[in-house]
């Protein structure tokens, strides 16, 4: 290594009667001899390589902060030291690249006339440390394998060389990402994960997993076997293709029960990690009631998340959008709506004087665009008189099959042969008043799996409905309303 630095030569001391192999097998130290100083910038730095069980100070310690301290090992047990290697370095170069080395050398010069400092490292860290020192001189690395780069990254974090952390992070990002490597990057020690230099790498790993498992219905078993960091990456995504937030809750609960069979541990992981990936404000009220009685949640946590969700649901739409905007750059976006397969609805229920519910369904212009030419989107289920219903929006041909148009339908979830007589009314907000305007009224006797609705809700072609001057999109949102009443 000294030859690379151009700072002189070095040799291993010979032990009489023992070969190097014998010395290593006996765990006896060997040293580097012949240290010289060719100019004022060169320092002698000894690397004491030790077994993993022994971390402490060499007897040549300079200053309290020169190396990691462990009082119990100040008088080092030589039987645990594998070897001592002395190399020549330029302290100004190292100090300029690393606060650790700056502190090391400045403390040494202040407190002692010695120009020899000692670092003690694990045997497994030697190659990474030498690579790190090489980088500090040349700003490049010869190693390119993921494992070796991760080792150097860890060493760079330990010795506070931010430029090397950025370099390793960039090289790792440029390598082909796999599920295994992404999980490996997310499982780095917390000190490394929190470093700004590593954020682009961990962000790329999270994005890879989020895209890979975007549609969890296709990879349920794989996702169920992911570790905690993988679950957090997948379920923190806005683009998760899932039926509803209720389905997210059910899946996360199943994962937690699989990986944390002990109730106390499961409650702890929900409190500290898992509850943040569930967007409770977008769960149905029926499911939120179940959260309150779920033994997997600490009662205090359950009350907190449910109350927060209910308060959000009660907010005006503009306030909900404001709360979501405030979390635009947050890691956990509890108030941001995902791309659910079943669109969330707001429901107002009445028991008296008649059983009735008013359902509000909002669709973005982009969502409507994607319906053309024959798509459909379904709402989450809502209930009336103990029976489940849903709304579905369609792009279809009109009854004469002459043009595409927007249709809206009301369906009843299939449950045996039950019949249900309902009065219904469809309405939509429109300009210029932006009030809800009734489009159709009717009555229908539902049986399981049946639906009723209108192929052309607005009585205009699809092109007119989607035009820039359409009266039905207000700030890019189509506001629909359905009112259902049980017939007496």
Short mmCIF file of C-alpha atoms in Angstrom, two decimals:
data_model
loop_
_atom_site.label_atom_id
_atom_site.label_comp_id
_atom_site.label_asym_id
_atom_site.label_seq_id
_atom_site.Cartn_x
_atom_site.Cartn_y
_atom_site.Cartn_z
CA UNK A 1 0.00 0.00 0.00
CA UNK A 2 2.87 2.40 0.79
CA UNK A 3 4.23 1.83 -2.71
CA UNK A 4 0.94 3.08 -4.09
CA UNK A 5 1.19 6.20 -1.94
CA UNK A 6 4.81 6.73 -2.88
CA UNK A 7 5.76 7.28 0.72
CA UNK A 8 8.53 4.80 1.26
CA UNK A 9 8.93 1.10 1.91
CA UNK A 10 7.94 -1.25 4.67
CA UNK A 11 8.57 -4.81 5.75
CA UNK A 12 7.18 -7.35 8.18
CA UNK A 13 9.35 -8.17 11.21
CA UNK A 14 10.59 -11.77 11.31
CA UNK A 15 9.90 -13.87 14.36
CA UNK A 16 12.72 -16.31 15.10
CA UNK A 17 11.62 -19.89 14.76
CA UNK A 18 8.11 -19.13 13.48
CA UNK A 19 6.75 -18.71 10.00
CA UNK A 20 4.10 -16.08 9.21
CA UNK A 21 1.52 -18.84 8.92
CA UNK A 22 2.41 -20.10 12.36
CA UNK A 23 2.12 -16.62 13.81
CA UNK A 24 -1.38 -16.22 12.39
CA UNK A 25 -2.45 -19.62 13.59
CA UNK A 26 -1.23 -18.80 17.09
CA UNK A 27 -2.95 -15.41 17.01
CA UNK A 28 0.35 -13.70 17.90
CA UNK A 29 0.99 -10.17 16.62
CA UNK A 30 3.40 -9.32 13.86
CA UNK A 31 4.55 -5.79 13.20
CA UNK A 32 5.83 -3.53 10.46
CA UNK A 33 9.32 -2.16 10.99
CA UNK A 34 11.48 0.53 9.42
CA UNK A 35 9.16 3.57 9.65
CA UNK A 36 10.78 6.72 8.26
CA UNK A 37 9.69 10.34 7.78
CA UNK A 38 10.50 11.89 4.45
CA UNK A 39 8.67 15.20 4.96
CA UNK A 40 6.62 17.00 7.57
CA UNK A 41 3.30 15.88 6.06
CA UNK A 42 3.90 12.16 6.49
CA UNK A 43 2.67 10.31 9.55
CA UNK A 44 3.07 6.72 10.63
CA UNK A 45 -0.26 5.04 11.22
CA UNK A 46 -0.40 1.56 12.67
CA UNK A 47 -3.40 -0.60 11.94
CA UNK A 48 -3.88 -3.17 14.69
CA UNK A 49 -5.98 -5.94 13.20
CA UNK A 50 -7.89 -7.88 15.79
CA UNK A 51 -10.41 -10.64 16.19
CA UNK A 52 -14.11 -9.62 16.16
CA UNK A 53 -14.48 -10.18 19.88
CA UNK A 54 -11.79 -7.65 20.86
CA UNK A 55 -12.37 -3.94 20.36
CA UNK A 56 -10.24 -1.45 22.23
CA UNK A 57 -7.07 0.66 22.33
CA UNK A 58 -3.47 -0.01 21.48
CA UNK A 59 -1.03 0.88 24.25
CA UNK A 60 0.32 3.61 21.92
CA UNK A 61 -2.98 5.52 22.06
CA UNK A 62 -2.72 9.30 21.54
CA UNK A 63 -5.56 11.32 22.99
CA UNK A 64 -8.94 10.10 24.12
CA UNK A 65 -10.54 10.51 20.69
CA UNK A 66 -7.81 8.94 18.58
CA UNK A 67 -9.57 5.57 18.32
CA UNK A 68 -12.60 3.77 19.71
CA UNK A 69 -12.18 3.42 23.44
CA UNK A 70 -12.88 0.45 25.67
CA UNK A 71 -11.30 0.72 29.10
CA UNK A 72 -11.34 -3.01 29.63
CA UNK A 73 -8.95 -3.54 26.73
CA UNK A 74 -6.42 -0.72 27.22
CA UNK A 75 -3.95 -3.36 28.35
CA UNK A 76 -4.46 -5.35 25.21
CA UNK A 77 -4.37 -9.11 25.34
CA UNK A 78 -1.83 -9.91 22.63
CA UNK A 79 -3.35 -13.32 22.03
CA UNK A 80 -6.32 -11.62 20.41
CA UNK A 81 -4.33 -9.40 18.03
CA UNK A 82 -3.76 -10.90 14.59
CA UNK A 83 -1.22 -8.40 13.31
CA UNK A 84 0.01 -4.83 13.32
CA UNK A 85 0.65 -3.08 10.01
CA UNK A 86 2.35 0.30 9.77
CA UNK A 87 1.75 2.49 6.75
CA UNK A 88 2.86 5.99 5.82
CA UNK A 89 0.10 8.50 5.19
CA UNK A 90 -0.24 12.24 4.62
CA UNK A 91 -2.18 13.57 7.57
CA UNK A 92 -3.30 16.80 5.78
CA UNK A 93 -4.88 14.76 2.97
CA UNK A 94 -6.75 12.47 5.35
CA UNK A 95 -7.72 15.33 7.66
CA UNK A 96 -9.11 17.29 4.72
CA UNK A 97 -11.36 14.40 3.66
CA UNK A 98 -12.50 13.19 7.07
CA UNK A 99 -13.55 14.88 10.34
CA UNK A 100 -12.52 11.65 12.06
CA UNK A 101 -8.92 11.89 10.88
CA UNK A 102 -8.84 15.65 11.40
CA UNK A 103 -9.74 15.09 15.03
CA UNK A 104 -7.33 12.18 15.30
CA UNK A 105 -4.30 14.09 14.06
CA UNK A 106 -5.06 17.43 15.69
CA UNK A 107 -5.54 15.80 19.10
CA UNK A 108 -2.35 13.80 18.68
CA UNK A 109 -0.21 16.80 17.84
CA UNK A 110 -1.70 18.82 20.66
CA UNK A 111 -1.21 16.24 23.35
CA UNK A 112 1.98 14.50 22.29
CA UNK A 113 5.13 14.93 20.21
CA UNK A 114 4.66 11.42 18.82
CA UNK A 115 3.94 11.11 15.12
CA UNK A 116 2.56 7.58 15.39
CA UNK A 117 -1.15 6.96 15.84
CA UNK A 118 -2.92 3.64 16.08
CA UNK A 119 -6.24 2.40 14.76
CA UNK A 120 -7.67 -0.91 15.86
CA UNK A 121 -10.00 -2.64 13.42
CA UNK A 122 -11.60 -6.03 12.92
CA UNK A 123 -9.77 -8.40 10.61
CA UNK A 124 -12.70 -8.21 8.20
CA UNK A 125 -12.33 -4.43 7.88
CA UNK A 126 -8.73 -4.34 6.62
CA UNK A 127 -9.41 -4.53 2.88
CA UNK A 128 -12.18 -1.95 3.06
CA UNK A 129 -10.02 0.44 5.12
CA UNK A 130 -7.13 0.17 2.66
CA UNK A 131 -9.54 0.81 -0.21
CA UNK A 132 -10.88 3.82 1.68
CA UNK A 133 -7.40 5.26 2.22
CA UNK A 134 -6.69 4.68 -1.46
CA UNK A 135 -9.82 6.63 -2.37
CA UNK A 136 -8.83 9.54 -0.15
CA UNK A 137 -5.67 9.92 -2.25
CA UNK A 138 -7.05 9.15 -5.71
CA UNK A 139 -10.83 9.85 -5.53
CA UNK A 140 -11.50 6.49 -7.18
CA UNK A 141 -11.86 2.83 -6.27
CA UNK A 142 -10.62 -0.27 -8.06
CA UNK A 143 -13.28 -2.51 -6.51
CA UNK A 144 -16.61 -2.81 -8.33
CA UNK A 145 -18.48 -5.73 -6.72
CA UNK A 146 -21.57 -4.87 -4.63
CA UNK A 147 -20.26 -6.64 -1.53
CA UNK A 148 -16.89 -4.90 -1.63
CA UNK A 149 -18.49 -1.52 -2.31
CA UNK A 150 -20.80 -2.00 0.67
CA UNK A 151 -17.80 -2.81 2.86
CA UNK A 152 -16.07 0.39 1.72
CA UNK A 153 -19.30 2.33 2.27
CA UNK A 154 -19.46 1.05 5.85
CA UNK A 155 -15.81 1.98 6.43
CA UNK A 156 -16.42 5.43 4.92
CA UNK A 157 -19.30 5.95 7.32
CA UNK A 158 -17.23 4.78 10.28
CA UNK A 159 -14.36 7.14 9.44
CA UNK A 160 -16.63 9.98 8.24
CA UNK A 161 -15.49 10.20 4.62
CA UNK A 162 -18.64 11.62 3.04
CA UNK A 163 -17.11 11.92 -0.45
CA UNK A 164 -16.41 8.18 -0.50
CA UNK A 165 -19.92 7.40 0.74
CA UNK A 166 -21.35 9.40 -2.16
CA UNK A 167 -19.00 7.65 -4.60
CA UNK A 168 -19.93 4.16 -3.37
CA UNK A 169 -23.61 5.05 -3.34
CA UNK A 170 -23.40 6.23 -6.95
CA UNK A 171 -21.59 3.08 -8.11
CA UNK A 172 -24.11 0.85 -6.34
CA UNK A 173 -27.03 2.74 -7.91
CA UNK A 174 -25.53 2.16 -11.34
CA UNK A 175 -25.40 -1.60 -10.82
CA UNK A 176 -28.45 -3.70 -11.80
CA UNK A 177 -30.90 -3.68 -8.89
CA UNK A 178 -32.44 -6.93 -7.64
CA UNK A 179 -34.84 -7.66 -4.79
CA UNK A 180 -31.94 -9.11 -2.81
CA UNK A 181 -29.66 -6.09 -3.33
CA UNK A 182 -32.50 -3.61 -2.64
CA UNK A 183 -33.27 -5.31 0.67
CA UNK A 184 -29.56 -5.39 1.48
CA UNK A 185 -29.26 -1.62 0.95
CA UNK A 186 -32.29 -0.97 3.15
CA UNK A 187 -30.86 -3.17 5.90
CA UNK A 188 -27.70 -1.09 6.39
CA UNK A 189 -27.01 0.21 9.91
CA UNK A 190 -29.11 3.21 10.89
CA UNK A 191 -26.08 5.52 10.95
CA UNK A 192 -25.45 4.72 7.28
CA UNK A 193 -29.12 4.93 6.27
CA UNK A 194 -29.43 8.39 7.82
CA UNK A 195 -26.46 9.80 5.91
CA UNK A 196 -27.39 12.25 3.15
CA UNK A 197 -24.83 10.63 0.84
CA UNK A 198 -26.70 7.30 0.99
CA UNK A 199 -30.23 8.67 0.56
CA UNK A 200 -30.24 8.38 -3.27
CA UNK A 201 -29.27 4.69 -2.96
CA UNK A 202 -31.95 3.85 -0.38
CA UNK A 203 -34.53 5.87 -2.34
CA UNK A 204 -33.67 3.84 -5.46
CA UNK A 205 -34.00 0.59 -3.48
CA UNK A 206 -37.41 1.62 -2.13
CA UNK A 207 -38.58 2.65 -5.59
CA UNK A 208 -37.42 -0.66 -7.07
CA UNK A 209 -39.40 -2.67 -4.52
CA UNK A 210 -42.45 -0.41 -4.85
CA UNK A 211 -42.49 -0.88 -8.64
CA UNK A 212 -41.66 -4.58 -8.45
CA UNK A 213 -44.59 -5.29 -6.13
CA UNK A 214 -46.91 -2.55 -7.38
CA UNK A 215 -49.74 -5.04 -7.87
CA UNK A 216 -49.49 -7.09 -4.70
CA UNK A 217 -52.34 -9.37 -5.81
CA UNK A 218 -49.87 -10.96 -8.25
CA UNK A 219 -47.13 -11.44 -5.64
CA UNK A 220 -48.97 -12.11 -2.40
CA UNK A 221 -46.72 -14.93 -1.21
CA UNK A 222 -43.54 -13.06 -2.16
CA UNK A 223 -44.66 -9.90 -0.39
CA UNK A 224 -45.77 -11.91 2.63
CA UNK A 225 -42.19 -13.21 2.92
CA UNK A 226 -40.52 -9.79 2.67
CA UNK A 227 -38.71 -8.45 5.75
CA UNK A 228 -39.94 -5.36 7.56
CA UNK A 229 -37.88 -2.93 5.47
CA UNK A 230 -39.37 -4.40 2.30
CA UNK A 231 -42.94 -4.13 3.62
CA UNK A 232 -42.32 -0.49 4.52
CA UNK A 233 -40.99 0.26 1.02
CA UNK A 234 -43.91 -1.44 -0.76
CA UNK A 235 -46.74 -0.06 1.35
CA UNK A 236 -45.37 3.49 1.50
CA UNK A 237 -45.97 3.87 -2.25
CA UNK A 238 -48.78 6.07 -3.60
CA UNK A 239 -48.95 3.90 -6.73
CA UNK A 240 -49.74 0.65 -4.97
CA UNK A 241 -52.42 -1.13 -6.98
CA UNK A 242 -54.70 -2.43 -4.30
CA UNK A 243 -58.45 -2.78 -4.04
CA UNK A 244 -58.76 -0.40 -1.09
CA UNK A 245 -56.99 0.72 2.07
CA UNK A 246 -59.04 -1.92 3.88
CA UNK A 247 -57.11 -4.50 1.85
CA UNK A 248 -53.81 -2.86 2.86
CA UNK A 249 -54.82 -3.11 6.53
CA UNK A 250 -55.78 -6.77 6.17
CA UNK A 251 -52.54 -7.66 4.41
CA UNK A 252 -50.27 -5.80 6.85
CA UNK A 253 -52.11 -7.44 9.75
CA UNK A 254 -51.58 -10.86 8.18
CA UNK A 255 -47.87 -10.11 7.60
CA UNK A 256 -47.40 -8.98 11.21
CA UNK A 257 -49.09 -12.08 12.63
CA UNK A 258 -46.84 -14.24 10.45
CA UNK A 259 -43.54 -12.54 11.34
CA UNK A 260 -44.31 -11.50 14.93
CA UNK A 261 -46.34 -14.34 16.50
CA UNK A 262 -45.95 -12.89 20.01
CA UNK A 263 -48.67 -10.32 20.72
CA UNK A 264 -46.40 -7.99 22.69
CA UNK A 265 -43.84 -7.85 19.88
CA UNK A 266 -46.58 -7.37 17.29
CA UNK A 267 -48.07 -4.47 19.19
CA UNK A 268 -44.63 -2.94 19.45
CA UNK A 269 -43.91 -3.17 15.73
CA UNK A 270 -47.32 -1.67 14.90
CA UNK A 271 -46.68 1.20 17.29
CA UNK A 272 -43.20 2.00 15.98
CA UNK A 273 -43.27 1.05 12.30
CA UNK A 274 -46.26 -0.64 10.68
CA UNK A 275 -49.07 1.76 11.63
CA UNK A 276 -47.30 4.44 9.56
CA UNK A 277 -47.72 2.56 6.27
CA UNK A 278 -51.51 2.15 6.66
CA UNK A 279 -53.52 5.17 5.48
CA UNK A 280 -56.35 4.95 7.99
CA UNK A 281 -58.20 8.06 6.68
CA UNK A 282 -59.00 6.11 3.50
CA UNK A 283 -60.33 3.02 5.25
CA UNK A 284 -64.06 2.46 5.45
CA UNK A 285 -65.85 3.24 8.69
CA UNK A 286 -66.79 -0.42 9.02
CA UNK A 287 -63.13 -1.44 8.97
CA UNK A 288 -62.15 1.38 11.33
CA UNK A 289 -64.59 -0.05 13.87
CA UNK A 290 -62.68 -3.32 13.67
CA UNK A 291 -59.38 -1.49 14.30
CA UNK A 292 -60.79 -0.27 17.62
CA UNK A 293 -61.34 -3.85 18.79
CA UNK A 294 -58.25 -5.42 17.18
CA UNK A 295 -56.00 -6.97 19.83
CA UNK A 296 -52.93 -6.44 17.63
CA UNK A 297 -53.10 -2.69 18.32
CA UNK A 298 -52.46 -1.07 21.65
CA UNK A 299 -55.87 0.47 22.58
CA UNK A 300 -54.36 3.94 22.83
CA UNK A 301 -52.83 3.67 19.35
CA UNK A 302 -56.07 2.28 17.90
CA UNK A 303 -58.08 5.20 19.30
CA UNK A 304 -55.55 7.70 17.99
CA UNK A 305 -55.47 6.45 14.39
CA UNK A 306 -59.25 5.97 14.18
CA UNK A 307 -60.04 9.43 15.57
CA UNK A 308 -57.51 10.98 13.19
CA UNK A 309 -59.13 9.13 10.29
CA UNK A 310 -62.65 10.20 11.24
CA UNK A 311 -61.64 13.83 11.67
CA UNK A 312 -60.05 13.75 8.21
CA UNK A 313 -63.20 12.24 6.69
CA UNK A 314 -65.27 15.04 8.22
CA UNK A 315 -63.12 17.79 6.70
CA UNK A 316 -64.21 19.78 3.68
CA UNK A 317 -62.60 18.59 0.39
CA UNK A 318 -60.37 21.67 0.08
CA UNK A 319 -59.06 21.08 3.60
CA UNK A 320 -58.39 17.41 2.82
CA UNK A 321 -56.40 18.45 -0.25
CA UNK A 322 -54.44 20.92 1.86
CA UNK A 323 -53.57 18.23 4.42
CA UNK A 324 -52.44 15.90 1.62
CA UNK A 325 -50.33 18.69 0.06
CA UNK A 326 -48.57 19.26 3.39
CA UNK A 327 -47.33 15.65 3.24
CA UNK A 328 -46.16 15.82 -0.38
CA UNK A 329 -42.51 15.25 0.58
CA UNK A 330 -43.05 13.13 3.68
CA UNK A 331 -41.91 9.51 3.89
CA UNK A 332 -45.24 8.33 5.27
CA UNK A 333 -48.18 10.03 3.54
CA UNK A 334 -51.22 9.12 5.63
CA UNK A 335 -53.48 11.77 4.03
CA UNK A 336 -52.49 11.06 0.41
CA UNK A 337 -54.89 8.90 -1.57
CA UNK A 338 -53.43 5.88 -3.39
CA UNK A 339 -54.44 4.64 -6.84
CA UNK A 340 -57.05 2.26 -5.45
CA UNK A 341 -58.76 -0.20 -7.76
CA UNK A 342 -61.98 0.63 -5.92
CA UNK A 343 -62.44 4.36 -5.56
CA UNK A 344 -63.13 5.73 -2.07
CA UNK A 345 -66.57 7.23 -1.43
CA UNK A 346 -68.06 9.44 1.24
CA UNK A 347 -71.30 8.17 2.69
CA UNK A 348 -73.92 9.93 4.82
CA UNK A 349 -76.39 7.47 6.38
CA UNK A 350 -79.86 8.08 7.84
CA UNK A 351 -82.00 5.68 9.83
CA UNK A 352 -85.05 7.95 10.33
CA UNK A 353 -87.57 8.78 9.06
CA UNK A 354 -86.51 6.26 6.40
CA UNK A 355 -83.38 4.23 5.82
CA UNK A 356 -81.39 6.28 3.36
CA UNK A 357 -77.80 7.02 2.32
CA UNK A 358 -76.15 9.70 0.19
CA UNK A 359 -72.96 8.60 -1.56
CA UNK A 360 -70.35 10.96 -3.02
CA UNK A 361 -67.86 9.71 -5.64
CA UNK A 362 -65.14 12.00 -7.04
CA UNK A 363 -63.13 11.09 -10.14
CA UNK A 364 -60.09 12.93 -11.48
CA UNK A 365 -59.99 13.98 -15.12
CA UNK A 366 -57.00 11.65 -15.67
CA UNK A 367 -59.00 8.73 -14.31
CA UNK A 368 -61.83 9.47 -16.71
CA UNK A 369 -59.36 9.80 -19.60
CA UNK A 370 -58.09 6.29 -18.89
CA UNK A 371 -61.63 4.90 -19.16
CA UNK A 372 -61.73 5.45 -22.93
CA UNK A 373 -62.69 3.49 -25.00
CA UNK A 374 -64.30 0.73 -22.90
CA UNK A 375 -62.97 1.00 -19.37
CA UNK A 376 -64.77 1.09 -16.06
CA UNK A 377 -63.94 2.02 -12.48
CA UNK A 378 -65.69 0.75 -9.35
CA UNK A 379 -66.31 2.47 -6.03
CA UNK A 380 -65.68 0.93 -2.66
CA UNK A 381 -68.68 -0.83 -1.20
CA UNK A 382 -71.17 1.06 0.95
CA UNK A 383 -74.13 -0.29 2.89
CA UNK A 384 -77.82 0.38 3.22
CA UNK A 385 -80.17 -1.75 5.30
CA UNK A 386 -77.38 -4.26 5.89
CA UNK A 387 -76.91 -4.77 2.14
CA UNK A 388 -73.74 -3.89 0.21
CA UNK A 389 -73.87 -1.63 -2.87
CA UNK A 390 -71.32 -0.03 -5.22
CA UNK A 391 -71.15 2.56 -8.00
CA UNK A 392 -69.40 1.96 -11.32
CA UNK A 393 -68.44 4.57 -13.93
CA UNK A 394 -68.08 3.44 -17.55
CA UNK A 395 -67.00 4.61 -20.95
CA UNK A 396 -69.34 2.83 -23.36
CA UNK A 397 -71.30 3.27 -26.59
CA UNK A 398 -74.70 4.92 -26.44
CA UNK A 399 -77.80 2.83 -27.07
CA UNK A 400 -77.68 3.52 -30.80
CA UNK A 401 -73.93 2.65 -30.82
CA UNK A 402 -73.11 5.86 -32.62
CA UNK A 403 -70.65 7.45 -30.15
CA UNK A 404 -68.85 6.88 -26.86
CA UNK A 405 -70.30 8.40 -23.71
CA UNK A 406 -70.01 8.46 -19.90
CA UNK A 407 -72.24 6.10 -17.96
CA UNK A 408 -72.96 5.59 -14.25
CA UNK A 409 -74.42 2.45 -12.66
CA UNK A 410 -75.54 1.32 -9.21
CA UNK A 411 -75.03 -2.33 -8.29
CA UNK A 412 -75.80 -4.58 -5.35
CA UNK A 413 -73.19 -7.03 -4.08
CA UNK A 414 -74.22 -10.61 -4.63
CA UNK A 415 -75.57 -12.34 -1.55
CA UNK A 416 -77.87 -15.25 -2.23
CA UNK A 417 -81.33 -14.60 -3.63
CA UNK A 418 -82.25 -11.58 -1.48
CA UNK A 419 -84.35 -8.87 -3.16
CA UNK A 420 -84.15 -5.19 -2.28
CA UNK A 421 -86.42 -2.37 -3.50
CA UNK A 422 -84.62 0.99 -3.70
CA UNK A 423 -85.46 4.51 -4.89
CA UNK A 424 -82.35 6.14 -6.32
CA UNK A 425 -81.21 9.46 -7.79
CA UNK A 426 -77.99 10.32 -9.68
CA UNK A 427 -76.63 13.88 -9.65
CA UNK A 428 -73.44 15.73 -10.63
CA UNK A 429 -71.95 19.15 -9.94
CA UNK A 430 -71.83 21.43 -12.98
CA UNK A 431 -70.75 24.92 -13.88
CA UNK A 432 -71.45 27.75 -13.52
CA UNK A 433 -73.22 27.31 -10.14
CA UNK A 434 -71.15 24.24 -9.17
CA UNK A 435 -74.23 22.87 -7.41
CA UNK A 436 -75.33 19.25 -7.71
CA UNK A 437 -77.85 18.91 -10.54
CA UNK A 438 -80.11 15.87 -10.67
CA UNK A 439 -79.66 13.74 -13.81
CA UNK A 440 -81.90 10.73 -13.28
CA UNK A 441 -84.36 9.37 -10.72
CA UNK A 442 -85.83 5.92 -10.61
CA UNK A 443 -86.63 2.85 -8.57
CA UNK A 444 -85.38 -0.69 -8.90
CA UNK A 445 -85.84 -4.01 -7.17
CA UNK A 446 -82.36 -5.46 -6.80
CA UNK A 447 -81.41 -9.11 -6.64
CA UNK A 448 -77.89 -10.34 -5.96
CA UNK A 449 -75.37 -9.18 -8.58
CA UNK A 450 -77.79 -6.92 -10.49
CA UNK A 451 -77.14 -3.28 -11.42
CA UNK A 452 -79.13 -0.33 -12.75
CA UNK A 453 -77.92 2.87 -14.38
CA UNK A 454 -77.55 5.01 -17.47
CA UNK A 455 -75.21 4.46 -20.40
CA UNK A 456 -75.13 8.19 -21.18
CA UNK A 457 -75.50 10.01 -17.85
CA UNK A 458 -75.01 13.50 -19.31
CA UNK A 459 -76.67 12.96 -22.69
CA UNK A 460 -73.58 14.09 -24.62
CA UNK A 461 -70.76 12.37 -26.56
CA UNK A 462 -67.52 11.43 -24.78
CA UNK A 463 -65.57 14.14 -26.65
CA UNK A 464 -67.89 16.86 -25.33
CA UNK A 465 -67.81 15.38 -21.81
CA UNK A 466 -63.98 15.39 -21.78
CA UNK A 467 -63.43 18.71 -23.59
CA UNK A 468 -61.45 21.51 -21.95
CA UNK A 469 -64.61 23.58 -21.56
CA UNK A 470 -66.67 20.72 -20.12
CA UNK A 471 -69.08 21.98 -17.46
CA UNK A 472 -68.69 18.80 -15.41
CA UNK A 473 -65.01 19.07 -14.40
CA UNK A 474 -64.40 21.56 -11.59
CA UNK A 475 -60.70 22.06 -10.92
CA UNK A 476 -60.08 18.76 -12.71
CA UNK A 477 -62.58 16.77 -10.59
CA UNK A 478 -65.86 15.16 -11.62
CA UNK A 479 -68.23 15.21 -8.61
CA UNK A 480 -70.93 12.53 -8.63
CA UNK A 481 -73.67 11.83 -6.10
CA UNK A 482 -76.06 8.91 -5.63
CA UNK A 483 -78.96 8.96 -3.19
CA UNK A 484 -80.51 5.65 -2.16
CA UNK A 485 -83.69 5.15 -0.12
CA UNK A 486 -85.28 1.85 0.89
CA UNK A 487 -88.80 1.76 -0.47
CA UNK A 488 -91.55 1.35 2.10
#
